[in-house]
Amino acid sequence: VDHFWLLVRALRAYMASEYSLGMLPLNGSIPDMKADTKGYIALQRIYKQKAAEDAAQFATHVARELTDAGLPADYISSDEVAGFCRNASNLRLLRFTSLHDEIEGDSLCATAENLVAADVASHYALFRASARFEDTHGRYPGVAASPNDVEMLDDELVAGDAAQIIGIANELMAEWGLESTKVDEDLAMEFARSGHCELHNISSMTGGIVSQEAIKLITHQYVPENSLCIVDGVKAKSYVAKI
């Protein structure tokens, strides 16, 4: 049995107890502040005493969880219990949306307004529209389908493809319940004009963001970003929205 989830169950029981008064266990540390030495030491002693009392109360709930699970009393060490108690205020619960659910499911209908609030509705819809365009035509917007199409004027190719992805993006917006939000046509032109190229400076930046999040997940340190992140190289801005 995973130690962590046993400790989480014990924390839930602790929070539900009359002792906690709805407050997490105190970690025992106090911030630096302007105070005389005597007063600071006295306050520190009070904090440490309360933290020890909280930890002792929490330990009783841990012991109860171990008993209920039929596990020995030393299954979780006292040091681990104390460490969990000190860091209880840093716990975060993240519920991620899988790529499959995002693309194929209907979860986006419930969170689409977040895209509008974060000013990324057009960006996101055009990314999705570009992917749907590629599924249909076997090429991305702005990319010539064959050597014969290279002779086509760039402006003509870009304008035609931009018009198509605008239509697709607006259809997607309607599916998500955002009928009143229209796609930014200038942004659609940029999507088509870029021809799905990957500029080295933007790739470097986004690669750094992704690798940083991967390190958080691998090391179990710091809180991963549980949101959509879009980097707009034209405006030199990044946008974040929960979907």
PDB file of C-alpha atoms in Angstrom:
ATOM      1  CA  VAL A   1       0.000   0.000   0.000  1.00  0.00           C
ATOM      2  CA  ASP A   2       1.343   3.428  -0.961  1.00  0.00           C
ATOM      3  CA  HIS A   3       2.477   5.378   2.100  1.00  0.00           C
ATOM      4  CA  PHE A   4       1.381   8.665   0.561  1.00  0.00           C
ATOM      5  CA  TRP A   5      -2.290   7.787   0.189  1.00  0.00           C
ATOM      6  CA  LEU A   6      -2.445   6.361   3.704  1.00  0.00           C
ATOM      7  CA  LEU A   7      -1.081   9.666   4.959  1.00  0.00           C
ATOM      8  CA  VAL A   8      -3.613  11.583   2.854  1.00  0.00           C
ATOM      9  CA  ARG A   9      -6.455   9.536   4.355  1.00  0.00           C
ATOM     10  CA  ALA A  10      -5.074  10.286   7.813  1.00  0.00           C
ATOM     11  CA  LEU A  11      -4.918  13.987   6.947  1.00  0.00           C
ATOM     12  CA  ARG A  12      -8.565  13.922   5.864  1.00  0.00           C
ATOM     13  CA  ALA A  13      -9.503  12.375   9.200  1.00  0.00           C
ATOM     14  CA  TYR A  14      -7.376  14.947  11.019  1.00  0.00           C
ATOM     15  CA  MET A  15      -9.069  17.822   9.187  1.00  0.00           C
ATOM     16  CA  ALA A  16     -12.491  16.405  10.066  1.00  0.00           C
ATOM     17  CA  SER A  17     -11.636  16.155  13.766  1.00  0.00           C
ATOM     18  CA  GLU A  18     -12.668  18.750  16.341  1.00  0.00           C
ATOM     19  CA  TYR A  19      -9.030  19.261  17.287  1.00  0.00           C
ATOM     20  CA  SER A  20      -7.985  20.721  13.910  1.00  0.00           C
ATOM     21  CA  LEU A  21     -10.690  23.405  13.745  1.00  0.00           C
ATOM     22  CA  GLY A  22     -10.417  23.040   9.983  1.00  0.00           C
ATOM     23  CA  MET A  23      -6.737  24.043   9.927  1.00  0.00           C
ATOM     24  CA  LEU A  24      -3.799  22.035   8.623  1.00  0.00           C
ATOM     25  CA  PRO A  25      -1.038  20.888  10.992  1.00  0.00           C
ATOM     26  CA  LEU A  26       1.366  23.710  11.823  1.00  0.00           C
ATOM     27  CA  ASN A  27       4.830  23.200  10.336  1.00  0.00           C
ATOM     28  CA  GLY A  28       6.559  24.895  13.254  1.00  0.00           C
ATOM     29  CA  SER A  29       8.517  27.545  11.346  1.00  0.00           C
ATOM     30  CA  ILE A  30       7.892  31.266  11.531  1.00  0.00           C
ATOM     31  CA  PRO A  31       8.965  33.868   8.961  1.00  0.00           C
ATOM     32  CA  ASP A  32      11.693  36.394   9.574  1.00  0.00           C
ATOM     33  CA  MET A  33      10.287  39.495  11.184  1.00  0.00           C
ATOM     34  CA  LYS A  34      11.336  42.604  12.995  1.00  0.00           C
ATOM     35  CA  ALA A  35      11.466  41.563  16.646  1.00  0.00           C
ATOM     36  CA  ASP A  36      13.802  41.550  19.603  1.00  0.00           C
ATOM     37  CA  THR A  37      15.678  38.326  20.247  1.00  0.00           C
ATOM     38  CA  LYS A  38      13.773  37.416  23.400  1.00  0.00           C
ATOM     39  CA  GLY A  39      10.350  37.898  21.798  1.00  0.00           C
ATOM     40  CA  TYR A  40      11.323  36.047  18.632  1.00  0.00           C
ATOM     41  CA  ILE A  41      12.657  33.037  20.560  1.00  0.00           C
ATOM     42  CA  ALA A  42       9.519  32.936  22.733  1.00  0.00           C
ATOM     43  CA  LEU A  43       7.295  33.001  19.644  1.00  0.00           C
ATOM     44  CA  GLN A  44       9.395  30.327  17.985  1.00  0.00           C
ATOM     45  CA  ARG A  45       9.025  28.126  21.048  1.00  0.00           C
ATOM     46  CA  ILE A  46       5.214  28.528  20.920  1.00  0.00           C
ATOM     47  CA  TYR A  47       5.129  27.602  17.228  1.00  0.00           C
ATOM     48  CA  LYS A  48       7.292  24.533  17.741  1.00  0.00           C
ATOM     49  CA  GLN A  49       5.186  23.377  20.694  1.00  0.00           C
ATOM     50  CA  LYS A  50       1.958  23.725  18.702  1.00  0.00           C
ATOM     51  CA  ALA A  51       3.539  21.941  15.723  1.00  0.00           C
ATOM     52  CA  ALA A  52       4.569  19.059  17.988  1.00  0.00           C
ATOM     53  CA  GLU A  53       1.035  18.813  19.383  1.00  0.00           C
ATOM     54  CA  ASP A  54      -0.434  18.811  15.884  1.00  0.00           C
ATOM     55  CA  ALA A  55       2.020  16.155  14.746  1.00  0.00           C
ATOM     56  CA  ALA A  56       1.108  13.963  17.721  1.00  0.00           C
ATOM     57  CA  GLN A  57      -2.592  14.288  16.903  1.00  0.00           C
ATOM     58  CA  PHE A  58      -1.915  13.526  13.242  1.00  0.00           C
ATOM     59  CA  ALA A  59       0.126  10.461  14.236  1.00  0.00           C
ATOM     60  CA  THR A  60      -2.903   9.014  16.052  1.00  0.00           C
ATOM     61  CA  HIS A  61      -4.908   9.218  12.810  1.00  0.00           C
ATOM     62  CA  VAL A  62      -2.055   7.577  10.909  1.00  0.00           C
ATOM     63  CA  ALA A  63      -1.984   4.755  13.458  1.00  0.00           C
ATOM     64  CA  ARG A  64      -5.758   4.306  13.058  1.00  0.00           C
ATOM     65  CA  GLU A  65      -5.443   4.119   9.259  1.00  0.00           C
ATOM     66  CA  LEU A  66      -2.706   1.492   9.552  1.00  0.00           C
ATOM     67  CA  THR A  67      -4.835  -0.561  11.923  1.00  0.00           C
ATOM     68  CA  ASP A  68      -7.853  -0.356   9.605  1.00  0.00           C
ATOM     69  CA  ALA A  69      -5.656  -1.446   6.677  1.00  0.00           C
ATOM     70  CA  GLY A  70      -4.269  -4.382   8.661  1.00  0.00           C
ATOM     71  CA  LEU A  71      -0.724  -3.010   8.511  1.00  0.00           C
ATOM     72  CA  PRO A  72       1.918  -2.972  11.279  1.00  0.00           C
ATOM     73  CA  ALA A  73       2.335   0.168  13.369  1.00  0.00           C
ATOM     74  CA  ASP A  74       5.856   0.754  12.001  1.00  0.00           C
ATOM     75  CA  TYR A  75       4.752   0.490   8.348  1.00  0.00           C
ATOM     76  CA  ILE A  76       5.208   4.275   8.103  1.00  0.00           C
ATOM     77  CA  SER A  77       8.123   5.694  10.080  1.00  0.00           C
ATOM     78  CA  SER A  78       7.686   8.521  12.553  1.00  0.00           C
ATOM     79  CA  ASP A  79      10.120  10.639  10.497  1.00  0.00           C
ATOM     80  CA  GLU A  80       7.916  10.229   7.417  1.00  0.00           C
ATOM     81  CA  VAL A  81       4.829  11.165   9.402  1.00  0.00           C
ATOM     82  CA  ALA A  82       6.583  14.252  10.773  1.00  0.00           C
ATOM     83  CA  GLY A  83       7.832  15.243   7.315  1.00  0.00           C
ATOM     84  CA  PHE A  84       4.354  14.892   5.822  1.00  0.00           C
ATOM     85  CA  CYS A  85       2.944  16.970   8.655  1.00  0.00           C
ATOM     86  CA  ARG A  86       5.461  19.768   8.036  1.00  0.00           C
ATOM     87  CA  ASN A  87       4.662  19.881   4.333  1.00  0.00           C
ATOM     88  CA  ALA A  88       0.896  19.340   4.450  1.00  0.00           C
ATOM     89  CA  SER A  89       0.268  22.944   3.375  1.00  0.00           C
ATOM     90  CA  ASN A  90       2.194  22.294   0.155  1.00  0.00           C
ATOM     91  CA  LEU A  91      -0.039  19.447  -1.034  1.00  0.00           C
ATOM     92  CA  ARG A  92      -1.822  20.010  -4.348  1.00  0.00           C
ATOM     93  CA  LEU A  93      -4.335  17.832  -6.175  1.00  0.00           C
ATOM     94  CA  LEU A  94      -4.096  18.114  -9.965  1.00  0.00           C
ATOM     95  CA  ARG A  95      -6.594  16.459 -12.285  1.00  0.00           C
ATOM     96  CA  PHE A  96      -5.164  16.415 -15.790  1.00  0.00           C
ATOM     97  CA  THR A  97      -7.142  16.084 -19.010  1.00  0.00           C
ATOM     98  CA  SER A  98      -5.747  13.452 -21.362  1.00  0.00           C
ATOM     99  CA  LEU A  99      -5.047  14.430 -24.958  1.00  0.00           C
ATOM    100  CA  HIS A 100      -7.632  11.859 -26.072  1.00  0.00           C
ATOM    101  CA  ASP A 101     -10.346  13.399 -23.895  1.00  0.00           C
ATOM    102  CA  GLU A 102      -9.387  16.874 -25.051  1.00  0.00           C
ATOM    103  CA  ILE A 103      -9.596  15.977 -28.750  1.00  0.00           C
ATOM    104  CA  GLU A 104     -12.311  13.307 -28.792  1.00  0.00           C
ATOM    105  CA  GLY A 105     -14.316  13.953 -25.632  1.00  0.00           C
ATOM    106  CA  ASP A 106     -16.727  16.702 -24.700  1.00  0.00           C
ATOM    107  CA  SER A 107     -14.790  18.018 -21.702  1.00  0.00           C
ATOM    108  CA  LEU A 108     -13.861  21.167 -23.610  1.00  0.00           C
ATOM    109  CA  CYS A 109     -17.505  22.257 -23.735  1.00  0.00           C
ATOM    110  CA  ALA A 110     -17.409  22.765 -19.966  1.00  0.00           C
ATOM    111  CA  THR A 111     -14.145  24.745 -19.953  1.00  0.00           C
ATOM    112  CA  ALA A 112     -14.236  26.595 -23.284  1.00  0.00           C
ATOM    113  CA  GLU A 113     -15.058  29.886 -21.568  1.00  0.00           C
ATOM    114  CA  ASN A 114     -11.602  29.684 -19.970  1.00  0.00           C
ATOM    115  CA  LEU A 115     -10.115  30.047 -23.452  1.00  0.00           C
ATOM    116  CA  VAL A 116     -12.058  33.262 -23.989  1.00  0.00           C
ATOM    117  CA  ALA A 117     -11.110  34.599 -20.562  1.00  0.00           C
ATOM    118  CA  ALA A 118      -7.426  33.932 -21.261  1.00  0.00           C
ATOM    119  CA  ASP A 119      -7.684  35.472 -24.767  1.00  0.00           C
ATOM    120  CA  VAL A 120      -6.530  32.258 -26.464  1.00  0.00           C
ATOM    121  CA  ALA A 121      -9.767  31.050 -28.074  1.00  0.00           C
ATOM    122  CA  SER A 122      -8.627  32.012 -31.585  1.00  0.00           C
ATOM    123  CA  HIS A 123      -5.130  30.589 -31.086  1.00  0.00           C
ATOM    124  CA  TYR A 124      -6.422  27.263 -29.808  1.00  0.00           C
ATOM    125  CA  ALA A 125      -9.210  26.949 -32.379  1.00  0.00           C
ATOM    126  CA  LEU A 126      -6.755  27.636 -35.206  1.00  0.00           C
ATOM    127  CA  PHE A 127      -4.309  25.009 -33.938  1.00  0.00           C
ATOM    128  CA  ARG A 128      -7.132  22.484 -33.901  1.00  0.00           C
ATOM    129  CA  ALA A 129      -8.389  23.727 -37.298  1.00  0.00           C
ATOM    130  CA  SER A 130      -4.903  23.345 -38.794  1.00  0.00           C
ATOM    131  CA  ALA A 131      -4.778  19.737 -37.598  1.00  0.00           C
ATOM    132  CA  ARG A 132      -8.212  19.036 -39.086  1.00  0.00           C
ATOM    133  CA  PHE A 133      -7.136  20.746 -42.330  1.00  0.00           C
ATOM    134  CA  GLU A 134      -4.096  18.436 -42.463  1.00  0.00           C
ATOM    135  CA  ASP A 135      -6.303  15.371 -41.926  1.00  0.00           C
ATOM    136  CA  THR A 136      -8.422  16.402 -44.906  1.00  0.00           C
ATOM    137  CA  HIS A 137      -5.790  17.655 -47.350  1.00  0.00           C
ATOM    138  CA  GLY A 138      -2.668  15.758 -46.326  1.00  0.00           C
ATOM    139  CA  ARG A 139      -0.793  19.035 -45.830  1.00  0.00           C
ATOM    140  CA  TYR A 140      -0.793  21.937 -43.396  1.00  0.00           C
ATOM    141  CA  PRO A 141      -2.183  25.376 -44.277  1.00  0.00           C
ATOM    142  CA  GLY A 142       0.267  27.384 -46.356  1.00  0.00           C
ATOM    143  CA  VAL A 143       2.270  24.336 -47.454  1.00  0.00           C
ATOM    144  CA  ALA A 144       2.268  23.428 -51.147  1.00  0.00           C
ATOM    145  CA  ALA A 145       0.669  20.039 -51.802  1.00  0.00           C
ATOM    146  CA  SER A 146       3.007  19.158 -54.715  1.00  0.00           C
ATOM    147  CA  PRO A 147       5.821  20.654 -56.768  1.00  0.00           C
ATOM    148  CA  ASN A 148       3.194  21.795 -59.283  1.00  0.00           C
ATOM    149  CA  ASP A 149       1.602  23.985 -56.616  1.00  0.00           C
ATOM    150  CA  VAL A 150       4.857  25.790 -55.915  1.00  0.00           C
ATOM    151  CA  GLU A 151       4.173  28.000 -58.935  1.00  0.00           C
ATOM    152  CA  MET A 152       1.009  29.240 -57.238  1.00  0.00           C
ATOM    153  CA  LEU A 153       1.469  32.707 -55.845  1.00  0.00           C
ATOM    154  CA  ASP A 154       2.214  32.562 -52.118  1.00  0.00           C
ATOM    155  CA  ASP A 155      -0.461  35.155 -51.383  1.00  0.00           C
ATOM    156  CA  GLU A 156      -3.040  33.102 -53.260  1.00  0.00           C
ATOM    157  CA  LEU A 157      -2.158  29.890 -51.379  1.00  0.00           C
ATOM    158  CA  VAL A 158      -2.093  31.608 -47.993  1.00  0.00           C
ATOM    159  CA  ALA A 159      -5.376  33.449 -48.553  1.00  0.00           C
ATOM    160  CA  GLY A 160      -7.190  30.322 -49.723  1.00  0.00           C
ATOM    161  CA  ASP A 161      -5.929  28.174 -46.847  1.00  0.00           C
ATOM    162  CA  ALA A 162      -6.576  30.900 -44.287  1.00  0.00           C
ATOM    163  CA  ALA A 163     -10.189  31.146 -45.418  1.00  0.00           C
ATOM    164  CA  GLN A 164     -10.602  27.390 -44.977  1.00  0.00           C
ATOM    165  CA  ILE A 165      -9.136  27.218 -41.482  1.00  0.00           C
ATOM    166  CA  ILE A 166     -11.225  30.213 -40.416  1.00  0.00           C
ATOM    167  CA  GLY A 167     -14.323  28.264 -41.422  1.00  0.00           C
ATOM    168  CA  ILE A 168     -13.139  25.131 -39.614  1.00  0.00           C
ATOM    169  CA  ALA A 169     -12.183  27.112 -36.502  1.00  0.00           C
ATOM    170  CA  ASN A 170     -15.564  28.828 -36.343  1.00  0.00           C
ATOM    171  CA  GLU A 171     -17.243  25.414 -36.605  1.00  0.00           C
ATOM    172  CA  LEU A 172     -15.138  24.216 -33.675  1.00  0.00           C
ATOM    173  CA  MET A 173     -16.072  27.323 -31.701  1.00  0.00           C
ATOM    174  CA  ALA A 174     -19.741  26.497 -32.272  1.00  0.00           C
ATOM    175  CA  GLU A 175     -19.172  22.912 -31.088  1.00  0.00           C
ATOM    176  CA  TRP A 176     -17.661  24.267 -27.871  1.00  0.00           C
ATOM    177  CA  GLY A 177     -20.563  26.631 -27.267  1.00  0.00           C
ATOM    178  CA  LEU A 178     -18.624  29.745 -28.296  1.00  0.00           C
ATOM    179  CA  GLU A 179     -20.795  30.773 -31.239  1.00  0.00           C
ATOM    180  CA  SER A 180     -20.491  34.448 -30.321  1.00  0.00           C
ATOM    181  CA  THR A 181     -16.685  34.316 -30.445  1.00  0.00           C
ATOM    182  CA  LYS A 182     -15.237  34.687 -33.927  1.00  0.00           C
ATOM    183  CA  VAL A 183     -11.754  33.721 -35.034  1.00  0.00           C
ATOM    184  CA  ASP A 184      -9.195  36.494 -35.486  1.00  0.00           C
ATOM    185  CA  GLU A 185      -8.707  36.639 -39.273  1.00  0.00           C
ATOM    186  CA  ASP A 186      -5.268  38.280 -39.039  1.00  0.00           C
ATOM    187  CA  LEU A 187      -4.150  35.458 -36.775  1.00  0.00           C
ATOM    188  CA  ALA A 188      -5.494  32.906 -39.264  1.00  0.00           C
ATOM    189  CA  MET A 189      -3.419  34.565 -41.992  1.00  0.00           C
ATOM    190  CA  GLU A 190      -0.329  34.172 -39.787  1.00  0.00           C
ATOM    191  CA  PHE A 191      -1.098  30.484 -39.305  1.00  0.00           C
ATOM    192  CA  ALA A 192      -1.337  29.975 -43.062  1.00  0.00           C
ATOM    193  CA  ARG A 193       1.635  32.207 -43.867  1.00  0.00           C
ATOM    194  CA  SER A 194       3.909  30.317 -41.485  1.00  0.00           C
ATOM    195  CA  GLY A 195       3.300  27.052 -43.325  1.00  0.00           C
ATOM    196  CA  HIS A 196       3.602  25.039 -40.081  1.00  0.00           C
ATOM    197  CA  CYS A 197       7.273  25.961 -39.801  1.00  0.00           C
ATOM    198  CA  GLU A 198       9.062  25.723 -36.459  1.00  0.00           C
ATOM    199  CA  LEU A 199      11.196  28.786 -35.799  1.00  0.00           C
ATOM    200  CA  HIS A 200      14.312  27.987 -33.796  1.00  0.00           C
ATOM    201  CA  ASN A 201      13.785  30.689 -31.154  1.00  0.00           C
ATOM    202  CA  ILE A 202      10.157  29.727 -30.492  1.00  0.00           C
ATOM    203  CA  SER A 203      11.041  26.019 -30.498  1.00  0.00           C
ATOM    204  CA  SER A 204      13.805  26.672 -27.983  1.00  0.00           C
ATOM    205  CA  MET A 205      11.473  28.546 -25.661  1.00  0.00           C
ATOM    206  CA  THR A 206       8.614  26.028 -25.819  1.00  0.00           C
ATOM    207  CA  GLY A 207      11.074  23.140 -25.490  1.00  0.00           C
ATOM    208  CA  GLY A 208      12.374  24.712 -22.299  1.00  0.00           C
ATOM    209  CA  ILE A 209       8.854  25.042 -20.901  1.00  0.00           C
ATOM    210  CA  VAL A 210       8.011  21.406 -21.680  1.00  0.00           C
ATOM    211  CA  SER A 211      11.279  20.054 -20.280  1.00  0.00           C
ATOM    212  CA  GLN A 212      10.798  22.062 -17.076  1.00  0.00           C
ATOM    213  CA  GLU A 213       7.343  20.549 -16.586  1.00  0.00           C
ATOM    214  CA  ALA A 214       8.696  17.061 -17.333  1.00  0.00           C
ATOM    215  CA  ILE A 215      11.375  17.480 -14.659  1.00  0.00           C
ATOM    216  CA  LYS A 216       8.687  18.453 -12.125  1.00  0.00           C
ATOM    217  CA  LEU A 217       6.744  15.272 -12.865  1.00  0.00           C
ATOM    218  CA  ILE A 218       9.826  13.030 -12.819  1.00  0.00           C
ATOM    219  CA  THR A 219      11.323  14.415  -9.605  1.00  0.00           C
ATOM    220  CA  HIS A 220       7.969  15.016  -7.817  1.00  0.00           C
ATOM    221  CA  GLN A 221       9.193  18.485  -6.884  1.00  0.00           C
ATOM    222  CA  TYR A 222       7.299  21.741  -7.372  1.00  0.00           C
ATOM    223  CA  VAL A 223       3.785  21.983  -8.803  1.00  0.00           C
ATOM    224  CA  PRO A 224       3.356  21.120 -12.507  1.00  0.00           C
ATOM    225  CA  GLU A 225       1.422  23.526 -14.707  1.00  0.00           C
ATOM    226  CA  ASN A 226      -1.966  21.955 -15.309  1.00  0.00           C
ATOM    227  CA  SER A 227      -3.032  24.242 -18.142  1.00  0.00           C
ATOM    228  CA  LEU A 228      -2.844  24.931 -21.842  1.00  0.00           C
ATOM    229  CA  CYS A 229       0.112  27.186 -22.660  1.00  0.00           C
ATOM    230  CA  ILE A 230       0.279  29.013 -25.988  1.00  0.00           C
ATOM    231  CA  VAL A 231       3.273  31.098 -27.052  1.00  0.00           C
ATOM    232  CA  ASP A 232       2.567  33.896 -29.531  1.00  0.00           C
ATOM    233  CA  GLY A 233       5.865  34.822 -31.168  1.00  0.00           C
ATOM    234  CA  VAL A 234       4.335  37.695 -33.125  1.00  0.00           C
ATOM    235  CA  LYS A 235       3.209  39.528 -29.994  1.00  0.00           C
ATOM    236  CA  ALA A 236       5.998  38.101 -27.809  1.00  0.00           C
ATOM    237  CA  LYS A 237       3.385  36.911 -25.292  1.00  0.00           C
ATOM    238  CA  SER A 238       2.423  33.645 -23.676  1.00  0.00           C
ATOM    239  CA  TYR A 239      -1.078  32.680 -22.615  1.00  0.00           C
ATOM    240  CA  VAL A 240      -2.284  30.105 -20.082  1.00  0.00           C
ATOM    241  CA  ALA A 241      -5.786  28.623 -19.841  1.00  0.00           C
ATOM    242  CA  LYS A 242      -7.217  25.637 -17.951  1.00  0.00           C
ATOM    243  CA  ILE A 243      -9.039  23.249 -20.279  1.00  0.00           C
TER     244      ILE A 243
END
